[in-house]
Every structure is written in structure tokens, then in C-alpha cells.
Coordinates of C-alpha atoms in Angstrom, one line a residue:
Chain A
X1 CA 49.2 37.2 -1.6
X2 CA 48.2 38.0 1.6
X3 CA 47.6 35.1 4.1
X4 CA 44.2 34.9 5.5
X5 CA 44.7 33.3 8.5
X6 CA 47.5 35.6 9.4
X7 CA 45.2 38.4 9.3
X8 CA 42.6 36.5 11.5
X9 CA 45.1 36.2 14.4
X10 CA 45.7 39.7 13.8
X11 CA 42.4 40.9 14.7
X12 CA 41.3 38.4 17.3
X13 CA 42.6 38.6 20.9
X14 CA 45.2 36.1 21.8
X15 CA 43.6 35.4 25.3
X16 CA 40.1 34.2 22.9
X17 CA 42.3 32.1 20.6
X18 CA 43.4 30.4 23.7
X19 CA 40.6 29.4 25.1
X20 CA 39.3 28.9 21.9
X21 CA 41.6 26.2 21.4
X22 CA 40.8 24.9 25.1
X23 CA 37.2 24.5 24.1
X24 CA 38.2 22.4 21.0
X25 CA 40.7 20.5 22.9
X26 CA 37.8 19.4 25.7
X27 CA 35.0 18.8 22.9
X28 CA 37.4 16.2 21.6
X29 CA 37.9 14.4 24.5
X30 CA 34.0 14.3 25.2
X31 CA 33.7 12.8 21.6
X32 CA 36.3 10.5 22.3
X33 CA 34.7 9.5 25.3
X34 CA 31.3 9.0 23.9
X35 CA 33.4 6.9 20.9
X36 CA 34.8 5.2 23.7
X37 CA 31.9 3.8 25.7
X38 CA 30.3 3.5 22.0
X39 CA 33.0 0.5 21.1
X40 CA 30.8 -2.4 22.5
X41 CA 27.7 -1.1 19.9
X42 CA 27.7 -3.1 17.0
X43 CA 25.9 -4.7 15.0
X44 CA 22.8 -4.4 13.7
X45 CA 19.8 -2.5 15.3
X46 CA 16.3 -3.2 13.9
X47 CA 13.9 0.1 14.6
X48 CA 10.0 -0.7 13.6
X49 CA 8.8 3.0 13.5
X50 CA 5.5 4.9 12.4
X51 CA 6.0 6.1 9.2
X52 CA 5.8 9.7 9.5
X53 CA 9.0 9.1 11.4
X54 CA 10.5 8.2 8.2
X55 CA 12.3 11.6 7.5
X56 CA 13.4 12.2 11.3
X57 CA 14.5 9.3 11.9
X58 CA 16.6 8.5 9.1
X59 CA 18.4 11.8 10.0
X60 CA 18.4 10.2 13.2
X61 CA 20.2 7.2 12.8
X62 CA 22.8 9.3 10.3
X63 CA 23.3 11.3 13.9
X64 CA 24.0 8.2 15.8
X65 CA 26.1 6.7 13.3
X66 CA 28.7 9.3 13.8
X67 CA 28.9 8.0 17.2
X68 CA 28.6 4.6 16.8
X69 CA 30.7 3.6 13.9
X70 CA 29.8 -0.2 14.1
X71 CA 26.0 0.0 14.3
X72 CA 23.8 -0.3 11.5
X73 CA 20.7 0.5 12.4
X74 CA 18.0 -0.6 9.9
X75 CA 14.2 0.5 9.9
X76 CA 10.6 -0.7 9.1
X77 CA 8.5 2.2 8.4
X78 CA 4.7 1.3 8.0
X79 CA 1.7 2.4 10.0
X80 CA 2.0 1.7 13.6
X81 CA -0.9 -0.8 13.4
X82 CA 1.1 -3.2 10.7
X83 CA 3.9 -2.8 12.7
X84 CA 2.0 -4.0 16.0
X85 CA 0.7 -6.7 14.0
X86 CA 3.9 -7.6 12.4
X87 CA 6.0 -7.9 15.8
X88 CA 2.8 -9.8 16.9
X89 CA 3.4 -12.2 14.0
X90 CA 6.8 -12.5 15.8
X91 CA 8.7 -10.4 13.4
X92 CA 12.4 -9.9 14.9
X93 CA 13.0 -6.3 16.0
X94 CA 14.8 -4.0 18.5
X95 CA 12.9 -1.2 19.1
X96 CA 9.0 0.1 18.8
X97 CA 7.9 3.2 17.9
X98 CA 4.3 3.7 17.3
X99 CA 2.2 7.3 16.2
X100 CA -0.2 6.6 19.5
X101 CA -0.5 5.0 22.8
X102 CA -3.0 2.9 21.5
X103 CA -1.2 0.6 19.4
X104 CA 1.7 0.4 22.0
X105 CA -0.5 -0.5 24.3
X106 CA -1.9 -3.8 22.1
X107 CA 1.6 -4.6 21.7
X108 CA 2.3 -4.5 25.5
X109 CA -1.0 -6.8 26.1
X110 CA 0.3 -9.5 23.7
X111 CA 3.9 -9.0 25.3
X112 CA 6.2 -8.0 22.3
X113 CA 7.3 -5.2 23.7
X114 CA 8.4 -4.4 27.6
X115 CA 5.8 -2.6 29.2
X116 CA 7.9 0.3 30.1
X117 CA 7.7 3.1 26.9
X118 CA 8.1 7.0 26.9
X119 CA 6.8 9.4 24.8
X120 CA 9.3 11.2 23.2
X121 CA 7.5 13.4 20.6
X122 CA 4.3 14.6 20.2
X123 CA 2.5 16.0 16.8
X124 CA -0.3 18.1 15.0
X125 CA -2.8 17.5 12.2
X126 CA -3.0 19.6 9.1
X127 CA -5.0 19.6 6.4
X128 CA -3.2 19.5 2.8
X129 CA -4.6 19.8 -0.8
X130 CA -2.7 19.7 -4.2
X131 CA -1.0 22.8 -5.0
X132 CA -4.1 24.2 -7.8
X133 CA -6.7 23.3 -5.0
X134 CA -9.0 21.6 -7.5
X135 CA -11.7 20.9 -4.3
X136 CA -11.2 25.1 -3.7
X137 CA -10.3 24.7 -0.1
X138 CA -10.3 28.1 1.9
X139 CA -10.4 26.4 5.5
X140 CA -11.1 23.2 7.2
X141 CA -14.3 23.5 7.3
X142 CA -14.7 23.1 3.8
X143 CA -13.9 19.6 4.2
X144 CA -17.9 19.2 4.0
X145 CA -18.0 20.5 0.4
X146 CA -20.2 17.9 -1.4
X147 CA -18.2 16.4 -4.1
X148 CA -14.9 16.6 -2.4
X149 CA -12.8 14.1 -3.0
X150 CA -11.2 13.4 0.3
X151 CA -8.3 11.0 1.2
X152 CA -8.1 10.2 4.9
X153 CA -5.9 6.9 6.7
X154 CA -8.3 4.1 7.7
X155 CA -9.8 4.2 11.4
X156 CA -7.0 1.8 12.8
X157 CA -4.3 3.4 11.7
X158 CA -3.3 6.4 14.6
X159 CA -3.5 9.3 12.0
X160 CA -6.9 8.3 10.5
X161 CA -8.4 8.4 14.3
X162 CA -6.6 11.0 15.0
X163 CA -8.0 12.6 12.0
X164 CA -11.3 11.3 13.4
X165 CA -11.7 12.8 16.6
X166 CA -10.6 16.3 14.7
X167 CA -13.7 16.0 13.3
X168 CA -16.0 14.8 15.7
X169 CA -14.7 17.5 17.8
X170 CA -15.2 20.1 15.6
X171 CA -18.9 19.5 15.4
X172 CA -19.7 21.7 18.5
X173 CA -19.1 24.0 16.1
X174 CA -19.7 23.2 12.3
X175 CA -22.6 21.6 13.6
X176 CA -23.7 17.9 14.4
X177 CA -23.4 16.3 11.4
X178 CA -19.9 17.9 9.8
X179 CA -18.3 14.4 10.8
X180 CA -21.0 12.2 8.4
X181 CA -20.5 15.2 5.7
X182 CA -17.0 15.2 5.7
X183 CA -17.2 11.6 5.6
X184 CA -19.3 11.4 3.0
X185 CA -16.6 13.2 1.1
X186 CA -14.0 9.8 1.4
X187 CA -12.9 8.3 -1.3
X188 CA -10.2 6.1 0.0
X189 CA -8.8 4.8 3.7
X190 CA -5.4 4.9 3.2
X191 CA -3.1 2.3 5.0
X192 CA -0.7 4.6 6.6
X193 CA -0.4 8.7 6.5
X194 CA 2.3 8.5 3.4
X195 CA -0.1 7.1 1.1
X196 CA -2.3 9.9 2.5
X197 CA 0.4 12.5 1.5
X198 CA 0.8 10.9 -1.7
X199 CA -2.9 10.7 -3.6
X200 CA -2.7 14.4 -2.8
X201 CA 0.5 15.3 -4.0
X202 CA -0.2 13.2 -7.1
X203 CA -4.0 15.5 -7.3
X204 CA -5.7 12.4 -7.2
X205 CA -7.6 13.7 -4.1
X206 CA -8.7 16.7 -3.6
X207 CA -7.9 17.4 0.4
X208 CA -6.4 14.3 2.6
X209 CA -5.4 15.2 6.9
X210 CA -1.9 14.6 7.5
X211 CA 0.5 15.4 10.5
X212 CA 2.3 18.5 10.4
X213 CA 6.0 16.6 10.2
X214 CA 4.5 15.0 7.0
X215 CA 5.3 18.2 4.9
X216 CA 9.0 17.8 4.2
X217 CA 10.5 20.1 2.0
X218 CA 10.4 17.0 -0.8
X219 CA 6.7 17.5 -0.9
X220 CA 6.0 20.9 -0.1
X221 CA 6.2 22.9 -3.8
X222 CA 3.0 20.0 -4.4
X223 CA 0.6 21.1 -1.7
X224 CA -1.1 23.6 0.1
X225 CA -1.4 23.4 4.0
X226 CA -4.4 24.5 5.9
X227 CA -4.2 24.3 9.4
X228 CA -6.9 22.5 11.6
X229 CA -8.3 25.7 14.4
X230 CA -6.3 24.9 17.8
X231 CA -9.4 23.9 19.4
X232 CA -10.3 20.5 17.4
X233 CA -6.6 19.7 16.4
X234 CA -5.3 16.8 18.1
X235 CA -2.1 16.0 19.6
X236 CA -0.6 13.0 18.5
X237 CA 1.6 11.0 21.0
X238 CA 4.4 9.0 20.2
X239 CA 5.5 6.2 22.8
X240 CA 8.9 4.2 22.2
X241 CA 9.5 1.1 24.3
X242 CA 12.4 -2.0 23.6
X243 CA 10.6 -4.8 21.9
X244 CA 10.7 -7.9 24.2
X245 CA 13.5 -10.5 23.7
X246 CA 15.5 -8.2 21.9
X247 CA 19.1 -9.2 21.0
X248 CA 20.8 -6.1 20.5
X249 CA 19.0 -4.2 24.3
X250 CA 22.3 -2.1 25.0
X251 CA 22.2 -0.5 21.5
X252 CA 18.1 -0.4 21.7
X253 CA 18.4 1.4 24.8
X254 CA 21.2 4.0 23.5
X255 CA 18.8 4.4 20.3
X256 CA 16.1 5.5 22.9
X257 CA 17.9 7.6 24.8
X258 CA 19.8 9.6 22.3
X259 CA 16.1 10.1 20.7
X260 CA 15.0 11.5 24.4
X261 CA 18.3 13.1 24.9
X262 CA 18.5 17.0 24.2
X263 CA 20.2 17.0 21.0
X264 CA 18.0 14.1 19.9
X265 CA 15.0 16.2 20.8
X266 CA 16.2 18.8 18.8
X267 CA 16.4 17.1 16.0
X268 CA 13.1 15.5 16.3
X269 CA 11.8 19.3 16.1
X270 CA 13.6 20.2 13.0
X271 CA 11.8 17.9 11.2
X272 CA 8.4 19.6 12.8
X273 CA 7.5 17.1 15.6
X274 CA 6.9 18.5 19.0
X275 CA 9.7 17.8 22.0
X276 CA 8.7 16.2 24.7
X277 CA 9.9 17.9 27.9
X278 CA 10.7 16.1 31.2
Chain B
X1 CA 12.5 -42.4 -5.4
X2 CA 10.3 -39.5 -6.7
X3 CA 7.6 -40.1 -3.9
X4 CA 9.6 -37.9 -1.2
X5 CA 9.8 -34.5 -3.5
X6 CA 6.2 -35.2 -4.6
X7 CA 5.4 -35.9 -1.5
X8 CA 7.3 -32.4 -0.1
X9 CA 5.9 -30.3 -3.2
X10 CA 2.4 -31.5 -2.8
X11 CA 2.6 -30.4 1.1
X12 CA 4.0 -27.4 0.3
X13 CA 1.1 -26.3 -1.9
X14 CA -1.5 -27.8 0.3
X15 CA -0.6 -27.1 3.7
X16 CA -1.2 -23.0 4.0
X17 CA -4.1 -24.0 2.5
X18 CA -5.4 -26.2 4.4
X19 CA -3.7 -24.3 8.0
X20 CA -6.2 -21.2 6.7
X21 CA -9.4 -23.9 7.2
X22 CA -7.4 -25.6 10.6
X23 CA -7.5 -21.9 12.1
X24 CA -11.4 -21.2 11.5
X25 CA -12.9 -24.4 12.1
X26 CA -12.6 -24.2 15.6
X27 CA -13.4 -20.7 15.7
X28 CA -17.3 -19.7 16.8
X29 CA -19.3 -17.4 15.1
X30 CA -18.4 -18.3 11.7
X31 CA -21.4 -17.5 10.5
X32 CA -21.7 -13.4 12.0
X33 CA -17.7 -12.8 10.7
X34 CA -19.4 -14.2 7.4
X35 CA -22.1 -11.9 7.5
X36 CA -20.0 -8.4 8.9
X37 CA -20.4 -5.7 6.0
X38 CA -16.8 -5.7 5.6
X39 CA -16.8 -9.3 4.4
X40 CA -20.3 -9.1 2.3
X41 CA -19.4 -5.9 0.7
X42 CA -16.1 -7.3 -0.5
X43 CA -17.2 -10.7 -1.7
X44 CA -20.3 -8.7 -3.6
X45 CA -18.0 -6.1 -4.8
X46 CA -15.4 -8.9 -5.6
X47 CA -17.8 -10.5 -7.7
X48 CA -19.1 -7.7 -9.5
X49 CA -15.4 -6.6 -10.6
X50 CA -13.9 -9.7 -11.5
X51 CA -16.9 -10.8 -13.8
X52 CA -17.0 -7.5 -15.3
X53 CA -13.1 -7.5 -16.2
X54 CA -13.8 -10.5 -17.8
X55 CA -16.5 -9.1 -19.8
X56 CA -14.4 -6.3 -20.9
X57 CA -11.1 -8.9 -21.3
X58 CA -13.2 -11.1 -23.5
X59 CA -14.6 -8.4 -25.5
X60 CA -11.4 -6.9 -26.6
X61 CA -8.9 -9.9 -25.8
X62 CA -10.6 -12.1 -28.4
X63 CA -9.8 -10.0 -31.6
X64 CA -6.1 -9.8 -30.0
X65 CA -5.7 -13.7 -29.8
X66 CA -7.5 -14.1 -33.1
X67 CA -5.4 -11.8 -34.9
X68 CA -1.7 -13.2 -32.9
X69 CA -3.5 -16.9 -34.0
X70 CA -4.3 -15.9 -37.9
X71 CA -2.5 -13.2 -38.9
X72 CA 1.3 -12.6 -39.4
X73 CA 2.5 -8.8 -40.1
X74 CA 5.3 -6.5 -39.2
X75 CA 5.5 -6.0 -36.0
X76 CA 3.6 -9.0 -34.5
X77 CA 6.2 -9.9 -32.4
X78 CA 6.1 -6.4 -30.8
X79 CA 2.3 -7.5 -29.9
X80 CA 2.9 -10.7 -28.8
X81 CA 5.5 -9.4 -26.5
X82 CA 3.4 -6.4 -24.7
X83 CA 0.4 -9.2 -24.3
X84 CA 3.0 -11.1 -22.0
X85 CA 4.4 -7.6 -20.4
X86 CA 1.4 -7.6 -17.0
X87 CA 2.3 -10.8 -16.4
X88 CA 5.8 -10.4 -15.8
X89 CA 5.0 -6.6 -14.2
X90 CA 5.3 -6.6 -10.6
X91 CA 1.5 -5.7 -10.0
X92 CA 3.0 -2.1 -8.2
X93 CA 4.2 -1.3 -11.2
X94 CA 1.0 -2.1 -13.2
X95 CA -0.6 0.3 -9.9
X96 CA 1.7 2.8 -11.0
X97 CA 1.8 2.9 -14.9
X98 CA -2.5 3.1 -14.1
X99 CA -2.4 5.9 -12.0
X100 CA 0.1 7.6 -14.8
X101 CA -2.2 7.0 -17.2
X102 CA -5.8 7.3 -15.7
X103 CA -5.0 9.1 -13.1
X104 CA -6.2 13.3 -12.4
X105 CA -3.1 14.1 -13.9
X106 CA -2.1 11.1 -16.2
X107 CA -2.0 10.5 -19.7
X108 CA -5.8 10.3 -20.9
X109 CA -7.0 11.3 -17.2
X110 CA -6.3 14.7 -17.6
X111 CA -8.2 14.8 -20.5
X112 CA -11.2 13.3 -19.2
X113 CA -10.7 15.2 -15.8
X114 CA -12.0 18.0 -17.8
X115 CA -15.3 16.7 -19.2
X116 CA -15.4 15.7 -15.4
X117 CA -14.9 11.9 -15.5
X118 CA -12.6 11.0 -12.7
X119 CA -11.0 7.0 -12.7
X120 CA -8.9 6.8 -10.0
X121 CA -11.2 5.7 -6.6
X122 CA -13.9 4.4 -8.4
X123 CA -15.0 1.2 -9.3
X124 CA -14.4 1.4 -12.9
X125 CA -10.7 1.6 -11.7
X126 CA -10.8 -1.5 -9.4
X127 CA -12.1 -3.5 -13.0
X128 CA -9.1 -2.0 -15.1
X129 CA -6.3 -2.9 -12.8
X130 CA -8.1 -6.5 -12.9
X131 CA -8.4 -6.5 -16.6
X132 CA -5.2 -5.3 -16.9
X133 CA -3.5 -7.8 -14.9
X134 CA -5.3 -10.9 -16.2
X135 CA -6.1 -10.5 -19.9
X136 CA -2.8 -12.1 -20.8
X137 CA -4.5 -15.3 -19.2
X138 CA -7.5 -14.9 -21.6
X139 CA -5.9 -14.2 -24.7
X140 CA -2.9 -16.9 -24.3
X141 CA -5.6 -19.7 -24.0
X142 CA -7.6 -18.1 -26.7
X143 CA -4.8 -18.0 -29.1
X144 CA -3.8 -21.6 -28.7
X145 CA -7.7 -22.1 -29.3
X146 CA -7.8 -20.2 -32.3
X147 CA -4.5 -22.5 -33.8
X148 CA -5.9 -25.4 -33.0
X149 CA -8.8 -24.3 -35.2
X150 CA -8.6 -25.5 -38.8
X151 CA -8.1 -23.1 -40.9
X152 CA -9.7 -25.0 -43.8
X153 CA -13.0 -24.6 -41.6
X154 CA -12.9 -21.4 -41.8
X155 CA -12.4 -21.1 -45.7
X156 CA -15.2 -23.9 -46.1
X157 CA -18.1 -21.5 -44.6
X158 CA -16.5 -18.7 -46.5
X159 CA -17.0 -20.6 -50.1
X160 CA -20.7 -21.9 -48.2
X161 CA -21.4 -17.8 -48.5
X162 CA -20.8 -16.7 -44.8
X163 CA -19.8 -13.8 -43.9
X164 CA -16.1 -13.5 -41.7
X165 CA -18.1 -12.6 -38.7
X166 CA -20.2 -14.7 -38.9
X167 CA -17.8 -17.6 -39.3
X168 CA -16.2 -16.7 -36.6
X169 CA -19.0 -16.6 -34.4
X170 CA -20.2 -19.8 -35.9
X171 CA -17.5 -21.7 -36.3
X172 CA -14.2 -20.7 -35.0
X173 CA -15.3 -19.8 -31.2
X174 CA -17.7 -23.0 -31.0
X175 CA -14.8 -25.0 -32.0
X176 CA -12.0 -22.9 -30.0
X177 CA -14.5 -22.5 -27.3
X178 CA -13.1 -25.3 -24.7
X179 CA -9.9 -23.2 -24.7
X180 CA -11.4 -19.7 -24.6
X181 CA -13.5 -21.2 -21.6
X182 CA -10.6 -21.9 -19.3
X183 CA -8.5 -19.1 -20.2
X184 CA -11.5 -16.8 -19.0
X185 CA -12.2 -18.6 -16.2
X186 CA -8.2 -18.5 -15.5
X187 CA -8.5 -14.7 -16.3
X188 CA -11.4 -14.5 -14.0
X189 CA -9.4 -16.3 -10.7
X190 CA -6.2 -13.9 -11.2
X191 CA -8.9 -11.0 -11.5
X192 CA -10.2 -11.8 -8.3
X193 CA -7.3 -12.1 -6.6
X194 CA -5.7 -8.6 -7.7
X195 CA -4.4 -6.5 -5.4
X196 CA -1.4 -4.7 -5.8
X197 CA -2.6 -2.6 -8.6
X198 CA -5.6 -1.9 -7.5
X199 CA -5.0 -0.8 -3.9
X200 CA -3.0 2.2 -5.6
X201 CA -4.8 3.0 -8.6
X202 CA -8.5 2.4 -6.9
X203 CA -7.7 3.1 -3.3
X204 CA -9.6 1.4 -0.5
X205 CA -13.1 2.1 0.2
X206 CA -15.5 -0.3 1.6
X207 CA -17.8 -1.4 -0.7
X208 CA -16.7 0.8 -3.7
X209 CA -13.3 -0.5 -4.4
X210 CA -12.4 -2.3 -1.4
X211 CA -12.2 -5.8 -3.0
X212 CA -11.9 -8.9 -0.9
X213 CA -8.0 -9.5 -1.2
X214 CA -7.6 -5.7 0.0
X215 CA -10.3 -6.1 3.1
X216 CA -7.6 -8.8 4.1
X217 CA -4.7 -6.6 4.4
X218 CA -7.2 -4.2 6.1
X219 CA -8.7 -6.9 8.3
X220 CA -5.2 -8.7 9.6
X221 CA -4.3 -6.0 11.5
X222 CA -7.9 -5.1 13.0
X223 CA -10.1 -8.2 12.6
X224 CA -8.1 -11.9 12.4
X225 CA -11.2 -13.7 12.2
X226 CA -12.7 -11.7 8.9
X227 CA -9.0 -11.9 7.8
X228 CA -9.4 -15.5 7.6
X229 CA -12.9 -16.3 6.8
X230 CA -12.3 -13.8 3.4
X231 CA -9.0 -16.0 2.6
X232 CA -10.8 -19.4 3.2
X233 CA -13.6 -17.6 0.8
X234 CA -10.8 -16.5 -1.7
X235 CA -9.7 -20.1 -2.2
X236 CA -12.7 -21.9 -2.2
X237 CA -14.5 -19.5 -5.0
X238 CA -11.6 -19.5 -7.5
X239 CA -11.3 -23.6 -6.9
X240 CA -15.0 -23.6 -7.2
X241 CA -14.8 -22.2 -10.5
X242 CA -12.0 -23.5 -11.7
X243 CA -13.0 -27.3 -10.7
X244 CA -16.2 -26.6 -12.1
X245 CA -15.1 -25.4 -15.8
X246 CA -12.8 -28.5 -15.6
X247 CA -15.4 -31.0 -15.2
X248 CA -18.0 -29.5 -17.4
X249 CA -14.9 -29.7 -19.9
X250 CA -13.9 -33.4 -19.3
X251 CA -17.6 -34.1 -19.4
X252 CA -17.9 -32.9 -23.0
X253 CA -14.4 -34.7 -23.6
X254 CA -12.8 -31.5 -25.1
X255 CA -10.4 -31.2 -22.4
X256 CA -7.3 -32.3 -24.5
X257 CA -7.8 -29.0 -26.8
X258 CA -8.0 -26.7 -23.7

């Protein structure tokens, strides 16, 4: 048998192998650094984050993991307004990441979390329908249908306003009234943008307005996507900020930055969120 | 001896209670958080459901606990078993095995999905999840009714030329009626304080299925004050009722067969 690897070094310059190895050799050290000042990170980290950061950052914390051995990080995923109100209720937690600026701005007026936050992603609406289209969607404007059974997140949670001022805006051009007809159309306010996502994969509803990063390839062969013209789709903004009276702020902080850091950002985008540049 | 864990139990029971009433009372504007449509349309809708589960928990419950009460067959046991099963159900479960069933694509809702009945977001579904979650109650007091009916009753207006119905309706539920009293009004309480079930098999819009326990998760996180006028509301109807049945009970000194 003929040895693979002997035929590699065979056809690759010895001068690449070299500094192949080189490249390994510093990457190590970097990782051994990073494992290094990492040491002092343990424990356990409690993230309260919107819930269509679910997905992203679970993948997240997996990320971190790998460089922090000895922290376990541990999440509470609900709409941002339950979370505000839960961390109001004086719920013990680390970090606070909310699907708009309004809800981390309640929590900064009742002082649970510091006042300075970042924004560190940014998202889009879409509308989705179950996979037969039983409400016969061609585009959003057909959100008006009469009879269509429509799904949307209650006004205080950030999706349903966003999903709000989509609408209102769109009225310059589908006319004054598209907001009351689509409205007209609700059959249920949702409590956060999951249970949105999941009347209409289940084809209880016939249409429901999600964010883009809601489509994960779990739920995708259930729906249909139609996007929400450039002009009236929102962006939603996502601020992060250290809860106040935090135990664990060295490890909050490291959780922030590696989610503003490049490859944090990148991984924010593979799951379909928007990077935030500096 | 025993007067320090009464003492704790009874504090424990009362106290959230009564902190719910130590929060409002000092509140203003009792009165416009009790008249906000997010309040009036629950308690109305509230009202509406919960009586009508009963209605539909009475009118199908009482051949169940007459039949667990009288009859003995194969399979009883089976019966008696699935009339405890909501109980035990963790009421997201009950949501669940709803939606599955009545929902677009469920069990009997597809079917009716296509002679264009839909379930799931309507009222109708806020009064099944309610019946489904307290019919046990009915039909647990109603069977221990039934038992504690004589028998030999029954068989004496049978040989006086009645019919079985109307021996029922003339003798066994006047004389069972105590007990079939206060498990409705026990099935009526647990109906109108559903919520699990019914905020994923109905969903949550005002006024249609937006009942008064779900306008309180809805309202602590937006409105505090409706949050706790609806929970002051959601213990003082149920005791209402319940207080009331009692003493109409006692009054007509039945109250040992209920």
C-alpha cells in the first residue's frame, strides 16, 4: 500500500510545509494564551436573551466553551419584555440581551441593568406562512385578505411593534387603512416571536411576521418566506448591557465582548442576524 | 403543640392572598384599571367560558359519573382511570394533546378544516381546554352523589311505572343534587382559572379568547395595576361562588352528602 501522507510531502514544497508548521506552532500558543487568561472564568454565567437569539446563541456559548473550560453559561430565552420584567422582579442574572432598545431602556430606568449597553446585532422582518399556503399568500400585501388568519406577537413584545410599524409604514402605499385590515385579520398576540413561528409551522395560522434569523433550517421544509419590500421593513436592534449587581462581571463582560468580537460577529451572521460594525 | 404548623400553613395559604389586596388598596384609580377593556373584556369573556364549560361538562359528565356510580363492566377501570388523566396532565400537555387533536391539522380538525370549521383561536376552543381540564371535578363529586343514592329508590319508581329517565331526573339527581352542586361549582372555579391549555390551543386575543388568567400574564409585564386588579377579581369570584354554594348547602343541611 502506498502511504498517503508520503505522497503529500512529495508534491508540496518543503519551504510551505515549513511555514506551514510555523503557522500551527503560533496558533497554539495564541490558544494557549487565550486558555490562559481564560483560567480565572468559572462558574456559572446566567445570559437572559430575546428569544430569537435562541439558535445563535446556544452556538455561541458552545464557541466560548471551547475557550473557557470552567464556565457554564446558562440562558433564559423569553420575549425581551418578560425578561425586563423578570430581572425587575429581581431575578438573578448576568447579562441582558433584549430584541430592541426599548425594553433595555425600561430596564436601565428601574436600574437592573448598568446603563452602558451596545448593540451588537441588528435584524429584519419576514413574513412566513405554512408550507401549502392555505391563506394563498403571493406578497405582503396580501396580509389584508379578509379571512386571513394572522398570528402576530402582542404590541409589547419588540417583534410585534416591530411588526407594527411595518405596517403602519406601509400604508403610504397600500393605502390608509392596510394597518386596521391587516389587523382585522389577527387571530392571536403571541407572547414572544417563537410562538409566532410555531402556530404557523403547525398551519394553525395562515401567515404570522417573524424576524429573518427565526427561519432556522429546523423549521424551514414547514414554511414559506415572503419578504417585507425594503422600504417598510424594519431594522430591529439588539442592545446587550451587564445586569447590575452581577456576581460573575469578568465572565459577563468576556460573554459581551466575544459576542462583539469579529469571530463572534460572524457567527451572529450565520445564523441570519445582521453585524454590527464599529 | 399543633398551633405553630397551623399557624404557618394557614399563613402560607393566606398571605399571597391577602399581599395581592395590600398592593391595590393603596393604589388610586381602582376604579378606571377596573373599567380598561382589557380587564372588562376578560372578566365578560371569563364568565361566558367558564359557565359554558360547565354546561357542556354537566351535560356529558353526568352519564359518565352515573354509569362509573351504577354500572360495573369490562373495562370500567380503564374509564375510571382516563376520567382522573387531566387532572394529573400538566395543563401544556392538555394545550398540546388539543391542538393535536382540534387543531388545522389534528386528528378531527383536519376533518372539519374542510367543511370550513376552524377550532383553534376561537372561543369554542378557550371552552374545550376549560372543560377539558375541569370535568374530572364534576364527575368525581357526581359519582360519589350518585353512590350515596339508594339504589332501592331507584327500583321503587321503576315498579311505581317510571320510566329510567325519568327516575333519574326525578329522583336520583334531586337526591344526589347537593353533590353534583359543588362538584360543578368546583368544575366551574378550575374552569375559570385555566390557562395553560388554553393559551396554546386558543391563543390570545382580547376579548375572543383572551381570558382573565391569560390578560395577567399579558398585563404583568405592560400594566401592574390591571395585573393585579384581574388577580384580586380572580380570587374573590371563585371564593364568591364557592362560599356561596357552601352556605346555600349548609342552609338546606345537605352538606354532610356533598
Amino acid at each position: 500500500m502506498r502511504n498517503p501522507l508520503r505522497n503529500m510531502t512529495k508534491t508540496i514544497p518543503r519551504g510551505m510545509l515549513i511555514a506551514g508548521l510555523l503557522c500551527m506552532l503560533a496558533t497554539s500558543s495564541v490558544q494557549y494564551n487565550i486558555a490562559q487568561s481564560a483560567s480565572p472564568l468559572n462558574g456559572t454565567l446566567t445570559v437572559f436573551a430575546a428569544v430569537s437569539l435562541t439558535e445563535a446563541f446556544t452556538a455561541l456559548a458552545q464557541r466560548l466553551k471551547t475557550l473557557y473550560p470552567g464556565l457554564r453559561i446558562q440562558f433564559n430565552f423569553a420575549g425581551s419584555q418578560s425578561l425586563r420584567t423578570q430581572l425587575e422582579q429581581g431575578a438573578p442574572a448576568d447579562v441582558f440581551a433584549s430584541a430592541n432598545v426599548d425594553q433595555m431602556e425600561l430596564a436601565q430606568q428601574s436600574g437592573v441593568v448598568l446603563v452602558e449597553s451596545h448593540l451588537f446585532v441588528k435584524n429584519r422582518l419576514v413574513v412566513i406562512a405554512p408550507r401549502d399556503n392555505p391563506g394563498k399568500l403571493a406578497a405582503f400585501r396580501d396580509l389584508a385578505t379578509p379571512g386571513l388568519k394572522l398570528v402576530l406577537a402582542g404590541p409589547h413584545v419588540p417583534v410585534g411593534q416591530y411588526s407594527r410599524q411595518a405596517l403602519r409604514q406601509a400604508a403610504a402605499d397600500y393605502g390608509a387603512d392596510f394597518e386596521a385590515q391587516v389587523l382585522q385579520n389577527l387571530v392571536s398576540e403571541e407572547h414572544n416571536v417563537k410562538q409566532v413561528v410555531t402556530k404557523v409551522q403547525l398551519a394553525e395560522a395562515d401567515a404570522g411576521i417573524t424576524y429573518v434569523s427565526d427561519i432556522t433550517p429546523r423549521i424551514k421544509p414547514d414554511i414559506l418566506t415572503l419578504p417585507i419590500p425594503e422600504a417598510y421593513n424594519q431594522i430591529a436592534t439588539y442592545p446587550i448591557a451587564l445586569v447590575n449587581g452581577t456576581r460573575q462581571r469578568t465572565a459577563a463582560q468576556a460573554f459581551i465582548d466575544f459576542v462583539r468580537s469579529d469571530p463572534g460577529q460572524a457567527l451572529m451572521a450565520s445564523y441570519n442576524f445582521i453585524p454590527v460594525k464599529e | 403543640m399543633l398551633l405553630i404548623p397551623v399557624l404557618l400553613m394557614a399563613g402560607f395559604l393566606v398571605l399571597p392572598l391577602l399581599a395581592i389586596f395590600l398592593r391595590i388598596l393603596p393604589q388610586e384609580g381602582i376604579w378606571t384599571t377596573l373599567q380598561q377593556p382589557l380587564v372588562t373584556e376578560a372578566l365578560q369573556l371569563s364568565l361566558v367560558t367558564s359557565l359554558s364549560s360547565l354546561g357542556l361538562t354537566a351535560l356529558l359528565g353526568t352519564p359518565v359519573a352515573y354509569v362509573l356510580a351504577r354500572y360495573r363492566f369490562r373495562g370500567i377501570g380503564v374509564l375510571d382511570t382516563l376520567v382522573d388523566m387531566p387532572t394529573v396532565l400538566p395543563p401544556t400537555v392538555a394545550g398540546v394533546a388539543l391542538l393535536m387533536t382540534f387543531g388545522r391539522q389534528g386528528l378531527l380538525g383536519q376533518w372539519l378544516d374542510t367543511i370550513g370549521l376552524q377550532i383553534s383561536f376561537t372561543t369554542v376552543a378557550v371552552v374545550l381546554a376549560q372543560s377539558f381540564v375541569s370535568a374530572p371535578f364534576y364527575i368525581r363529586a357526581a359519582q360519589a352523589g350518585f353512590q350515596s343514592v339508594d339504589g332501592e329508590l331507584e327500583r321503587v319508581a321503576y315498579t311505581l311505572g317510571y320510566s329510567p329517565l325519568r327516575t333519574f331526573l326525578r329522583v336520583t339527581v334531586p337526591l344526589a343534587f347537593p353533590a353534583l352542586l359543588s362538584g360543578g361549582v368546583m368544575a366551574w372555579a378550575r374552569a375559570l382559572g385555566e390557562f395553560g391549555a388554553t393559551i396554546m390551543f386558543a391563543g390570545n386575543l382580547m376579548g375572543r379568547t383572551q381570558t382573565m388568567p391569560l390578560a395577567i400574564y399579558i398585563a404583568m409585564e405592560s400594566d401592574l395595576a390591571a395585573a393585579l386588579v384581574l388577580s384580586a377579581l380572580l380570587i374573590i369570584v371563585p371564593f364568591g361562588g364557592l362560599f356561596l354554594v357552601r352556605a346555600l348547602l349548609r342552609r338546606r343541611n345537605v352538606v354532610a352528602y356533598a
